XYZ file of C-alpha atoms in Angstrom:
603
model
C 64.262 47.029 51.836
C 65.672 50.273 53.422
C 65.566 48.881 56.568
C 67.506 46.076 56.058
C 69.818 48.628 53.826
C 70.143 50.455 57.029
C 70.530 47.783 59.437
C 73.391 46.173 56.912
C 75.234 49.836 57.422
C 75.250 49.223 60.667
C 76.712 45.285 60.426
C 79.259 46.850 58.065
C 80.879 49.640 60.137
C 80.399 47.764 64.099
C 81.298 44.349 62.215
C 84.403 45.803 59.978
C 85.346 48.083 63.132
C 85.749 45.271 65.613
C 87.138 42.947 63.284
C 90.433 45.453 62.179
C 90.543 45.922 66.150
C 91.149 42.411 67.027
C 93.368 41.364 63.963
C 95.633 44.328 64.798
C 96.001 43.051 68.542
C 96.501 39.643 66.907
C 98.964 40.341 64.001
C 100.687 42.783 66.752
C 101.329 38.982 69.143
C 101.825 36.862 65.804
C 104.009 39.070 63.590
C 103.992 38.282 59.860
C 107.074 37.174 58.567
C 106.759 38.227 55.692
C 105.520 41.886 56.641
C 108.378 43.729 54.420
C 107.415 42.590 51.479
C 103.660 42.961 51.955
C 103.982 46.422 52.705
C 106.046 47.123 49.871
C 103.018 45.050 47.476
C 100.242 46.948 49.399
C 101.621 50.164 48.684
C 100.591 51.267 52.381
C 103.004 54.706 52.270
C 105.961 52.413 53.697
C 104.810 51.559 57.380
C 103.648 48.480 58.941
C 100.091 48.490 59.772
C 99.608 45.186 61.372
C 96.341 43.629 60.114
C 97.224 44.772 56.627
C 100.363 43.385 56.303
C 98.585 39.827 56.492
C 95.382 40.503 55.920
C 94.540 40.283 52.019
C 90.977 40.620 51.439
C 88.583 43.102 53.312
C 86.281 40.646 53.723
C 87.733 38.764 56.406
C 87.662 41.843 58.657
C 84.290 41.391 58.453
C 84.377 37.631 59.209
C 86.385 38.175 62.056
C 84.028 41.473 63.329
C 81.006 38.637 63.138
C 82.363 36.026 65.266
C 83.945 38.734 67.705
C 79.978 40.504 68.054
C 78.743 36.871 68.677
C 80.632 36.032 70.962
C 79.852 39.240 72.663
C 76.304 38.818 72.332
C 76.545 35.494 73.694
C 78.371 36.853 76.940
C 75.941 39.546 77.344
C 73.199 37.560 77.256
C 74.159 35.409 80.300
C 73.699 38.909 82.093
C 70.725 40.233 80.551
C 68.635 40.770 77.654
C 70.810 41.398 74.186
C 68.902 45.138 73.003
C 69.872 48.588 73.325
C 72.666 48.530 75.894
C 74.073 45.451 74.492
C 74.552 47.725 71.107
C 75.539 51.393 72.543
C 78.411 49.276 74.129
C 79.211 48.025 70.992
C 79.251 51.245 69.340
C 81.079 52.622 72.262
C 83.857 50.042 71.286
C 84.240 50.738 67.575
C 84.131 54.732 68.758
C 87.498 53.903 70.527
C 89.020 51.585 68.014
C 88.464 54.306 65.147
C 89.973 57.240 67.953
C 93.111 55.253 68.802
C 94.070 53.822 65.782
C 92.640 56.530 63.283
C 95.502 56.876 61.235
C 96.575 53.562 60.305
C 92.613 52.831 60.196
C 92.556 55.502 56.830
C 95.217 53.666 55.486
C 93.358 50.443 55.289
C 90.399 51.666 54.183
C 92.197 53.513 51.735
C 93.692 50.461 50.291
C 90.495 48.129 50.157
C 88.458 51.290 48.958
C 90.795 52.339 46.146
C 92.598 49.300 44.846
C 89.271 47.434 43.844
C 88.649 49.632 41.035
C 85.552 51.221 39.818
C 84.344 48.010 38.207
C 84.881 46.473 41.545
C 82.693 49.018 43.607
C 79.947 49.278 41.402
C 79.246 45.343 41.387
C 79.320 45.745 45.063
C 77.096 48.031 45.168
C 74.929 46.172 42.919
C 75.412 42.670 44.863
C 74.380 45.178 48.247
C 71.191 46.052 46.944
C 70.239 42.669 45.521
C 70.707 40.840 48.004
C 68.964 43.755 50.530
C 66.048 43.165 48.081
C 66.498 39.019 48.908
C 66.335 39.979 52.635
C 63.539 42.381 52.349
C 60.670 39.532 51.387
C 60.621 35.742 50.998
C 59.364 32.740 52.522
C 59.725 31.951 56.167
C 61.055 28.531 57.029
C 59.343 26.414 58.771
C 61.106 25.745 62.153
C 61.704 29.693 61.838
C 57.899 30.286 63.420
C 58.155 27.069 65.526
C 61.484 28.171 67.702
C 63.951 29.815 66.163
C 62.093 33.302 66.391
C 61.215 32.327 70.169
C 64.593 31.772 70.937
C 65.591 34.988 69.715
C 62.711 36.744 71.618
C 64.151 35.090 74.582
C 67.694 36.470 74.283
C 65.959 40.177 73.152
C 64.227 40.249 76.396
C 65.632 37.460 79.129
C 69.058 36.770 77.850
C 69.927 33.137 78.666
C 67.077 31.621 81.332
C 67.922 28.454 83.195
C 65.924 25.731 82.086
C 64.399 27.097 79.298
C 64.591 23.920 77.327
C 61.701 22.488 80.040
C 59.400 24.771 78.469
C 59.943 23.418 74.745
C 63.046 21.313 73.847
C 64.056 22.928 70.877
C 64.105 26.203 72.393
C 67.296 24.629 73.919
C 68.874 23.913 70.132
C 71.229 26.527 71.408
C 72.912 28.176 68.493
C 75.509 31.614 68.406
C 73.697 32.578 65.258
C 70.315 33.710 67.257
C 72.537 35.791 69.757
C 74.055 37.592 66.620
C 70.033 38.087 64.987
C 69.425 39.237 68.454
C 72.162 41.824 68.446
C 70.709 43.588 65.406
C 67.159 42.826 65.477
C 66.342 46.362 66.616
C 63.524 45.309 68.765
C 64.585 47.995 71.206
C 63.334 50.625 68.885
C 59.600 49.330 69.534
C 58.801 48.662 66.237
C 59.490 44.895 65.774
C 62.524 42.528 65.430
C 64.557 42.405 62.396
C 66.548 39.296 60.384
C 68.539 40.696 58.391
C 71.939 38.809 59.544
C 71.210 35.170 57.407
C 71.326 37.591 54.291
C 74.348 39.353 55.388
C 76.353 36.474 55.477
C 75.214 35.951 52.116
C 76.395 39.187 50.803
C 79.483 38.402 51.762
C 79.885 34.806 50.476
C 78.216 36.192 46.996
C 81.386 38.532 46.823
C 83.512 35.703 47.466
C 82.090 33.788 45.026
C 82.449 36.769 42.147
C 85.719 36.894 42.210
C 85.288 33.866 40.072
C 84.723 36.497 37.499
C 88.366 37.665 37.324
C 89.942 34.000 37.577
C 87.649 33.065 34.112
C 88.709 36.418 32.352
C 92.214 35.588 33.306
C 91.323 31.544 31.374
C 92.383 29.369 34.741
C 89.832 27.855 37.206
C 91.329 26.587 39.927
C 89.726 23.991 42.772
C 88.576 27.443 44.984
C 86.916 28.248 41.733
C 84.864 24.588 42.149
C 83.392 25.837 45.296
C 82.432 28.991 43.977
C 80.441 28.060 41.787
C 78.337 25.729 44.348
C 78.430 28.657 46.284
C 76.545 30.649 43.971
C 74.222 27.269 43.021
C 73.482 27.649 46.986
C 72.992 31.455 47.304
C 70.303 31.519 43.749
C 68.467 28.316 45.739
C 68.011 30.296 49.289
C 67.713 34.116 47.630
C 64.337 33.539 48.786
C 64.892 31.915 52.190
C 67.284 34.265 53.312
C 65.318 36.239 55.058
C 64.965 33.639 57.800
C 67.485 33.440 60.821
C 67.543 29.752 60.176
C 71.052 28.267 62.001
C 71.104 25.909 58.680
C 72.010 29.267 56.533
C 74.184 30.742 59.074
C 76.441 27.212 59.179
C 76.023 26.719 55.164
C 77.470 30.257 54.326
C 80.154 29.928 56.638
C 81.204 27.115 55.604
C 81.450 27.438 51.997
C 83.471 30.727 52.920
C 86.040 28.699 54.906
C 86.589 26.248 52.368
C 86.725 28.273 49.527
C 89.603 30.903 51.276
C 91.062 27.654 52.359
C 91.563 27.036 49.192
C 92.813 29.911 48.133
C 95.319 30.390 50.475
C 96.787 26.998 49.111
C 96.528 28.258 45.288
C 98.930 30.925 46.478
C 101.166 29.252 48.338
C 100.723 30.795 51.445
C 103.413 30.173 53.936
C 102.632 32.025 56.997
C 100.344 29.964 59.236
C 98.539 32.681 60.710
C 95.245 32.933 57.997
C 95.241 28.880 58.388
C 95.137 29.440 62.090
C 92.247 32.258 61.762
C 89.986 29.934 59.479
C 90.385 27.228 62.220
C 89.144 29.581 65.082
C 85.919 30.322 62.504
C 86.023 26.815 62.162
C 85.313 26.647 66.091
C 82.667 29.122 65.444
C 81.146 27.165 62.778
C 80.447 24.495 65.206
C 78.501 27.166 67.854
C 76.424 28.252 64.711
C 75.666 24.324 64.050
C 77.011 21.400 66.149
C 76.932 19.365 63.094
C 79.470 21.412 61.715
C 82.464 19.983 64.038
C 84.069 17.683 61.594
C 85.075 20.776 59.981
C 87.720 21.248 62.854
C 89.708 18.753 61.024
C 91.194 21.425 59.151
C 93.382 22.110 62.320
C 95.345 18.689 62.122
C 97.765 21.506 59.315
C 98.689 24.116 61.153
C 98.933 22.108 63.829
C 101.357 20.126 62.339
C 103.381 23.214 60.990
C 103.358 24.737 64.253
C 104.312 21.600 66.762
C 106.985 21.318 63.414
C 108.441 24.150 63.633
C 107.985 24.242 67.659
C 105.984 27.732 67.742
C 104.646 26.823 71.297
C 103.870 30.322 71.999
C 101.702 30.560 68.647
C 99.916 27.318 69.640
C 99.206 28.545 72.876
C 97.711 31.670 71.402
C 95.808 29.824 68.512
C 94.453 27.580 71.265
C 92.945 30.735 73.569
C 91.186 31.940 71.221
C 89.462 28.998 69.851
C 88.476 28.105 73.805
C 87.449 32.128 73.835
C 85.519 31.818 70.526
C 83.696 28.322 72.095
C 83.358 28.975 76.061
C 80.508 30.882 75.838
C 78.486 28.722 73.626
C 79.170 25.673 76.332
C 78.085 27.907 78.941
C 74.924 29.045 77.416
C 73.963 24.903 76.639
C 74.190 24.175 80.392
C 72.323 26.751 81.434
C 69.467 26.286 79.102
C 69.286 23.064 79.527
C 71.611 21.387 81.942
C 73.695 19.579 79.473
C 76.924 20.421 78.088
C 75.519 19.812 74.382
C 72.215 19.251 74.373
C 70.690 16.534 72.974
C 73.829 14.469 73.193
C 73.378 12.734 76.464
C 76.825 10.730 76.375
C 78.465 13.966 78.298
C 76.292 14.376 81.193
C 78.509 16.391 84.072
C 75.887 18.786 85.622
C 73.681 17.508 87.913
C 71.525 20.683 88.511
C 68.278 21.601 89.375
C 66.596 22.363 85.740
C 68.212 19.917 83.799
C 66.124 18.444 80.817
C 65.493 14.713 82.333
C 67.604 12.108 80.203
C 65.061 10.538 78.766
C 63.300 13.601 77.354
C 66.756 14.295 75.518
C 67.257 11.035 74.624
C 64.534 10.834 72.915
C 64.797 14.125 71.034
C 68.366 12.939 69.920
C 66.917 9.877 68.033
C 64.011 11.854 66.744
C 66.312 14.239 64.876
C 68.253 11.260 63.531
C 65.430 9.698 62.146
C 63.709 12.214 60.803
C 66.610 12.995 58.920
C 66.658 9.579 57.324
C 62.697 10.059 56.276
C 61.089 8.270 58.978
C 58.611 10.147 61.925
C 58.446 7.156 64.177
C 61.956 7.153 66.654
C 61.266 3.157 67.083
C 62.671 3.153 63.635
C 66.261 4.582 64.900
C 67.934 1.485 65.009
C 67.432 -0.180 61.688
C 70.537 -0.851 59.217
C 71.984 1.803 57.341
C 70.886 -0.561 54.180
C 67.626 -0.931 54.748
C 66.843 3.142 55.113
C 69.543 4.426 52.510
C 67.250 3.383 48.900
C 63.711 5.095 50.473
C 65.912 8.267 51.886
C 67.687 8.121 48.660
C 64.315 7.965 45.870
C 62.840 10.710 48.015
C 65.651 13.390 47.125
C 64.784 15.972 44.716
C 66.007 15.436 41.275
C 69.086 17.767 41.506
C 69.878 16.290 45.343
C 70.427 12.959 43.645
C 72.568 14.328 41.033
C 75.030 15.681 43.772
C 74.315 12.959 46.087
C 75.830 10.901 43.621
C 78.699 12.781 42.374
C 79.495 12.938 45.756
C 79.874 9.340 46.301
C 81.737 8.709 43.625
C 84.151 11.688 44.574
C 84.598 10.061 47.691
C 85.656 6.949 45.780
C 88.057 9.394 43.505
C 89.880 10.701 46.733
C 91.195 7.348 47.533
C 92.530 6.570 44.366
C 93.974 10.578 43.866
C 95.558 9.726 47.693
C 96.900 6.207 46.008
C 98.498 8.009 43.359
C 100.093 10.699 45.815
C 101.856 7.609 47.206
C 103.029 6.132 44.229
C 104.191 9.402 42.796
C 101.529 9.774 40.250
C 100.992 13.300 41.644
C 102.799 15.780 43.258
C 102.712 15.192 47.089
C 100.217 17.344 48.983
C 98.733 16.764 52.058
C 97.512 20.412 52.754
C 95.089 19.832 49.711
C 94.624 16.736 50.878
C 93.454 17.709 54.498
C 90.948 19.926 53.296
C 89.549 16.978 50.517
C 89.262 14.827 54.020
C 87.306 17.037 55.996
C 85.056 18.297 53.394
C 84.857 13.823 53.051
C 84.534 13.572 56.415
C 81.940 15.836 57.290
C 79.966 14.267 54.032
C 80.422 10.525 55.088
C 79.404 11.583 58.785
C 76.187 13.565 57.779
C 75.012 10.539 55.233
C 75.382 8.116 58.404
C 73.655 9.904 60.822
C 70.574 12.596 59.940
C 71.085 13.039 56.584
C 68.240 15.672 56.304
C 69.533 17.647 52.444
C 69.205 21.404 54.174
C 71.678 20.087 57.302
C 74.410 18.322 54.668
C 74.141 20.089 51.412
C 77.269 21.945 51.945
C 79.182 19.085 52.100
C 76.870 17.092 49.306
C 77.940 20.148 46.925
C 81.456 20.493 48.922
C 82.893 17.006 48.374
C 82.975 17.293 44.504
C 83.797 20.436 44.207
C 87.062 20.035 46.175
C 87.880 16.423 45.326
C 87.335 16.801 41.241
C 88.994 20.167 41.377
C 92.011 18.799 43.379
C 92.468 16.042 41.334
C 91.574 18.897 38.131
C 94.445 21.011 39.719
C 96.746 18.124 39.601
C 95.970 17.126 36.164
C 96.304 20.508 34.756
C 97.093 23.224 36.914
C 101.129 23.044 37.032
C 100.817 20.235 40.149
C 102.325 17.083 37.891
C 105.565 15.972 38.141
C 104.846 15.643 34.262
C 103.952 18.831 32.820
C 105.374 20.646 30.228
C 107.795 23.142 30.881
C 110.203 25.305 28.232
C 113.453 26.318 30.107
C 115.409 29.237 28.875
C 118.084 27.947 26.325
C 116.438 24.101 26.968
C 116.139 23.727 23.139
C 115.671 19.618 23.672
C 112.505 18.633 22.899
C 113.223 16.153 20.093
C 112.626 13.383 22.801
C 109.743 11.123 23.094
C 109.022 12.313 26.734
C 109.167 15.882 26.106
C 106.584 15.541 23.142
C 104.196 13.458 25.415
C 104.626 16.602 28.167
C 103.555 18.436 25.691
C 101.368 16.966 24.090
C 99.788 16.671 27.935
C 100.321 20.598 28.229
C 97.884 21.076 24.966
C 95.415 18.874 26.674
C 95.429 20.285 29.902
C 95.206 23.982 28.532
C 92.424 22.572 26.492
C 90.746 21.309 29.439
C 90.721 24.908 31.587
C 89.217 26.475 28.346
C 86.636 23.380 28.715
C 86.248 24.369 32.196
C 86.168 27.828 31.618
C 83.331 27.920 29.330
C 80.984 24.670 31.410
C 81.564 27.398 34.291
C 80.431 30.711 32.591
C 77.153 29.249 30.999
C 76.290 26.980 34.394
C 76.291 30.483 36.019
C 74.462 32.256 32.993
C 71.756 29.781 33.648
C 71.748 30.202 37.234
C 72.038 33.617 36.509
C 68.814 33.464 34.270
C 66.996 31.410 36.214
C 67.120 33.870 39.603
C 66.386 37.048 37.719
C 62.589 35.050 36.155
C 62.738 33.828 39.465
C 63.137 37.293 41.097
C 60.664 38.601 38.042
C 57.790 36.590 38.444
C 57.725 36.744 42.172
C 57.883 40.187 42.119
C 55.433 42.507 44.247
C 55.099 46.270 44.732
C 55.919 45.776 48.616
C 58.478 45.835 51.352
C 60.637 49.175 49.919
C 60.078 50.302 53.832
C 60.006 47.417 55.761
C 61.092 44.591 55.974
C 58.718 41.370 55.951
C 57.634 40.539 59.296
C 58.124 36.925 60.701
C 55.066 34.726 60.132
C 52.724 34.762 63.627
C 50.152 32.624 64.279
C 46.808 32.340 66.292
C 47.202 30.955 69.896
C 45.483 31.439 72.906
C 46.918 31.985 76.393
C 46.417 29.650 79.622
C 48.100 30.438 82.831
C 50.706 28.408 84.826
C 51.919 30.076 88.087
C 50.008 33.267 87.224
C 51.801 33.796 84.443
C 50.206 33.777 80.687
C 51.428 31.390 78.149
C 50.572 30.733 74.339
C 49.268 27.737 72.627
C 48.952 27.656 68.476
C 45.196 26.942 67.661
C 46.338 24.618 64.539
C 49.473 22.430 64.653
C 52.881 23.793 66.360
C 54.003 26.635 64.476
C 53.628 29.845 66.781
C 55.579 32.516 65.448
C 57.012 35.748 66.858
C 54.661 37.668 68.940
C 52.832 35.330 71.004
C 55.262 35.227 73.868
C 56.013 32.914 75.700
C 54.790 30.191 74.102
C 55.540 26.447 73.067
C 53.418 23.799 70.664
C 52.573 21.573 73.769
C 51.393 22.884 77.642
C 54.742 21.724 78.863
C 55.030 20.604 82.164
C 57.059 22.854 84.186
C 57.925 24.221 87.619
C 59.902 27.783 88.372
C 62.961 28.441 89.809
C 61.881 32.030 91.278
C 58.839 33.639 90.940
C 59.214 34.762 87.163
C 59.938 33.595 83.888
C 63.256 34.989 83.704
C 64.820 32.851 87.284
C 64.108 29.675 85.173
C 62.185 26.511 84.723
C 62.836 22.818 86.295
C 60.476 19.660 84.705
C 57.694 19.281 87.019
C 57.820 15.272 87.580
């Protein structure tokens, strides 16, 4: 546990450094509009401080510090091996950030530090060494031992290495979140490699998902308020997985956080399109962490529209760099791991070099991953009907999954008659709510039709209800009817029929938030209850020190080339430190004379 504490210091200053450096050179090209007046709520001693002045919660420093390190990572590693250069760079960057900007830098650390309160801080601290407890210990997931801890090893040592998909196929599931695990696995200290970023991301989101706490002491729940409390149903379910650098976690978390700021950027009205524009380019992250991800990208169709509205070509232009920034390296890594610009999807095929994965292997791994997904292990099964596969995927769900599964579905049904009523005036008109209720549908309708494996789609199985019913909740009783009740200064006529059915409507609605309210607070005592047995019973007198290792397993080595490889004695799983290895003796040729110049399939 203290050396995940320590490692999470680190994440938190390089992380929070790098973030406030690139949202001041970005709020310093896309001025706030409304910077006065923020300055003046902030309290920041009168001077505009860039990031601050549109910047409202500290955690999206740290957001942005993630994606920026990734992205780094994933550059450096198509140079060398991500380890102890990779970070004294890094720390060489936040060195000059803090040196150059030092002044306003106090200022907004003053503000985030201070303005919390001490009720604030000490649940922090509390939620820090929780979920630093979570990390410490756990289970290991499965595909954790068969690849994912390879492909980190691979990026520790080797960086990016042409053709490595030849070797295993999965080692070319390229994903940004193993170049960030790589970045602060401290494997360059000689001890062994750390995962400590899965749970990281968690600490955050679990923040997030607190402030839920102020929200039901203030009696309103709002639709962001939905989310957060699937977010929390999600983070008590994995407090035991976190400690695996599974890409399923990584693309989970992040996007539960994007929805759920989404959403409360709409609650308060925001009007400048820059925070919109910033979830979008994590939106373009989202999809590195997890191609599956991409319908999530149709969050851009708003500011998009606002900004080709309101002609802000130069914005656009801006917005549009940085997504391309945020995604060019993840492209580049694909093709050079395994020849294809998004591998297994064989429909793009522009590369025609040397250590390309042959079509037919990818093809084949494509369908695989579909139909295991849909229960089935034998890929001749890939074209059947969605009707005849739906009721066996369906009766194997866990009892809970079916629950959701189902209140899913019929949310889906809800949104089209809540985007009926927009049209006929029922509700208030809004198509920013409704954008994000269509690509939280979207993504939901496009996972159940393709692989719909629960750990790849629950975010959008718990997602869809969440911000349908609490859109359509919002609507009903949240001040977004045309028909609510309102008492004007000096309006005195209320004798009417119309004004007594408003408020009659008002006493319902306020009845329903206390309804809310109080379903909300005891489904998170439970949860609440249920973690801490869980936590209790579980418990063991171990990892205080260290954190749990990865799960290795027994091999033994055979030579291709010269050059030793590993083979598990028992099924596939392999593990960490039998390097390199893969579940099969692949057939392979090299590019050069070692490991590191690449592999070709050896026809």
């Amino acid at each position: 546990m203290i050396s995940v504490t320590l490692i999470w210091l680190y994440m938190l200053v390089t992380t929070f450094m790098i973030g406030y450096g690139v949202l001041r050179v970005i709020t310093r090209h896309i001025p706030s509009h409304t910077a006065g007046q923020l300055r003046l709520q902030q309290g920041l001693r009168g001077r505009v401080i860039g990031a601050a002045d549109t910047v409202r919660y500290i955690d999206a420093y740290f957001m942005c510090g993630i994606v920026c390190v990734t992205v780094y990572a994933q550059v450096f590693s198509l140079f060398a091996g991500v380890g102890l250069f990779a970070n004294v760079i890094l720390c060489a960057a936040c060195i000059l950030i803090g040196v150059s900007d030092r002044r306003t830098l106090r200022e907004v650390m003053r503000h985030f530090l201070v303005s919390p309160g001490r009720f604030r801080l000490f649940l922090s601290l509390f939620l820090f060494l929780m979920f630093a407890y979570g990390t410490s210990r756990g289970m290991i997931h499965y595909d954790t031992s068969l690849y994912h801890a390879q492909s980190i090893r691979w990026i520790e040592e080797y960086g990016v290495v042409k053709g490595l998909g030849n070797l295993h196929c999965r080692l070319a599931y390229n994903s940004s979140s193993f170049a960030l695990s790589a970045l602060y696995s401290m494997a360059f200290l000689g001890g062994r490699s750390y995962h400590c970023c899965a749970g990281f991301l968690a600490l955050i989101l679990a923040a997030v998902c607190l402030e839920i706490v102020d929200h039901m002491r203030a009696g309103s729940l709002h639709a962001s308020d939905f989310a957060r409390v699937m977010g929390l149903y999600y983070l008590v379910n994995i407090f035991d997985e976190m400690i695996s650098p599974a890409s399923d976690y990584f693309m989970v978390l992040l996007a539960f956080y994007i929805i759920i700021r989404w959403l409360d950027l709409l609650e308060q009205e925001e009007k400048e399109i820059l925070p919109y524009a910033l979830l979008c380019v994590l939106g373009v992250f989202l999809m590195t962490v997890k191609l599956s991800a991409a319908l999530i990208l149709l969050l851009t169709v708003w500011p998009a529209y606002l900004l080709i509205r309101d002609r802000k070509w130069r914005e656009t232009g801006f917005y549009l760099l940085l997504g391309i920034v945020t995604a060019l390296p993840y492209f580049i890594r694909n093709v050079v791991i395994s020849g294809w610009l998004v591998y297994p999807f064989t429909q793009i095929d522009l590369f025609p070099v040397r250590w390309k994965i042959p079509y037919a292997i990818a093809d084949y791994d494509a369908r695989e991953i579909q139909v295991w997904g849909r229960g089935y292990t034998d890929v001749s099964r890939y074209d059947i009907a969605m009707q005849e596969w739906l009721p066996g995927w369906f009766r194997s769900l866990a009892g809970s999954d079916k629950v959701f599964v189902l209140l899913a579905g019929v949310s889906v049904c809800a949104l089209f008659g809540y985007a009926a009523g927009m049209g006929f005036g029922w509700w208030r008109k809004r198509a920013d709510m409704l954008v994000v209720q269509a690509a939280v549908t979207g993504s939901f309708i496009f996972w159940l039709s393709t692989s719909p494996l629960i750990r790849y789609g629950c975010v959008y199985v718990y997602l869809v209800p969440a911000v349908v019913l609490g859109g359509i909740y919002d609507a009903a009783c949240c001040n977004d009817s045309p028909g609510r009740y309102a008492i004007r200064k000096g309006n005195r006529h209320v004798e009417n029929m119309g004004a007594v059915t408003s408020k009659k409507r008002a006493s319902l609605c306020v009845m329903a938030q206390k309804a809310v309210v109080v379903l909300s607070a005891l489904f998170l005592l439970y949860k609440g209850i249920a973690l801490g047995r869980e936590i209790i019973r579980d418990f063991q007198n171990d990892y205080w020190m260290v954190q749990k290792d990865y799960d290795n397993f027994e091999t033994y080595s055979y030579k291709i080339n010269g050059i030793s490889f590993y083979l598990p004695v028992e099924e596939d799983q392999v593990g960490y430190e039998s390097f390199p290895s893969a579940p099969a003796v692949p057939q392979i040729g090299f590019l050069g004379e070692g490991i590191e110049d690449g592999f070709c399939y050896a026809r």
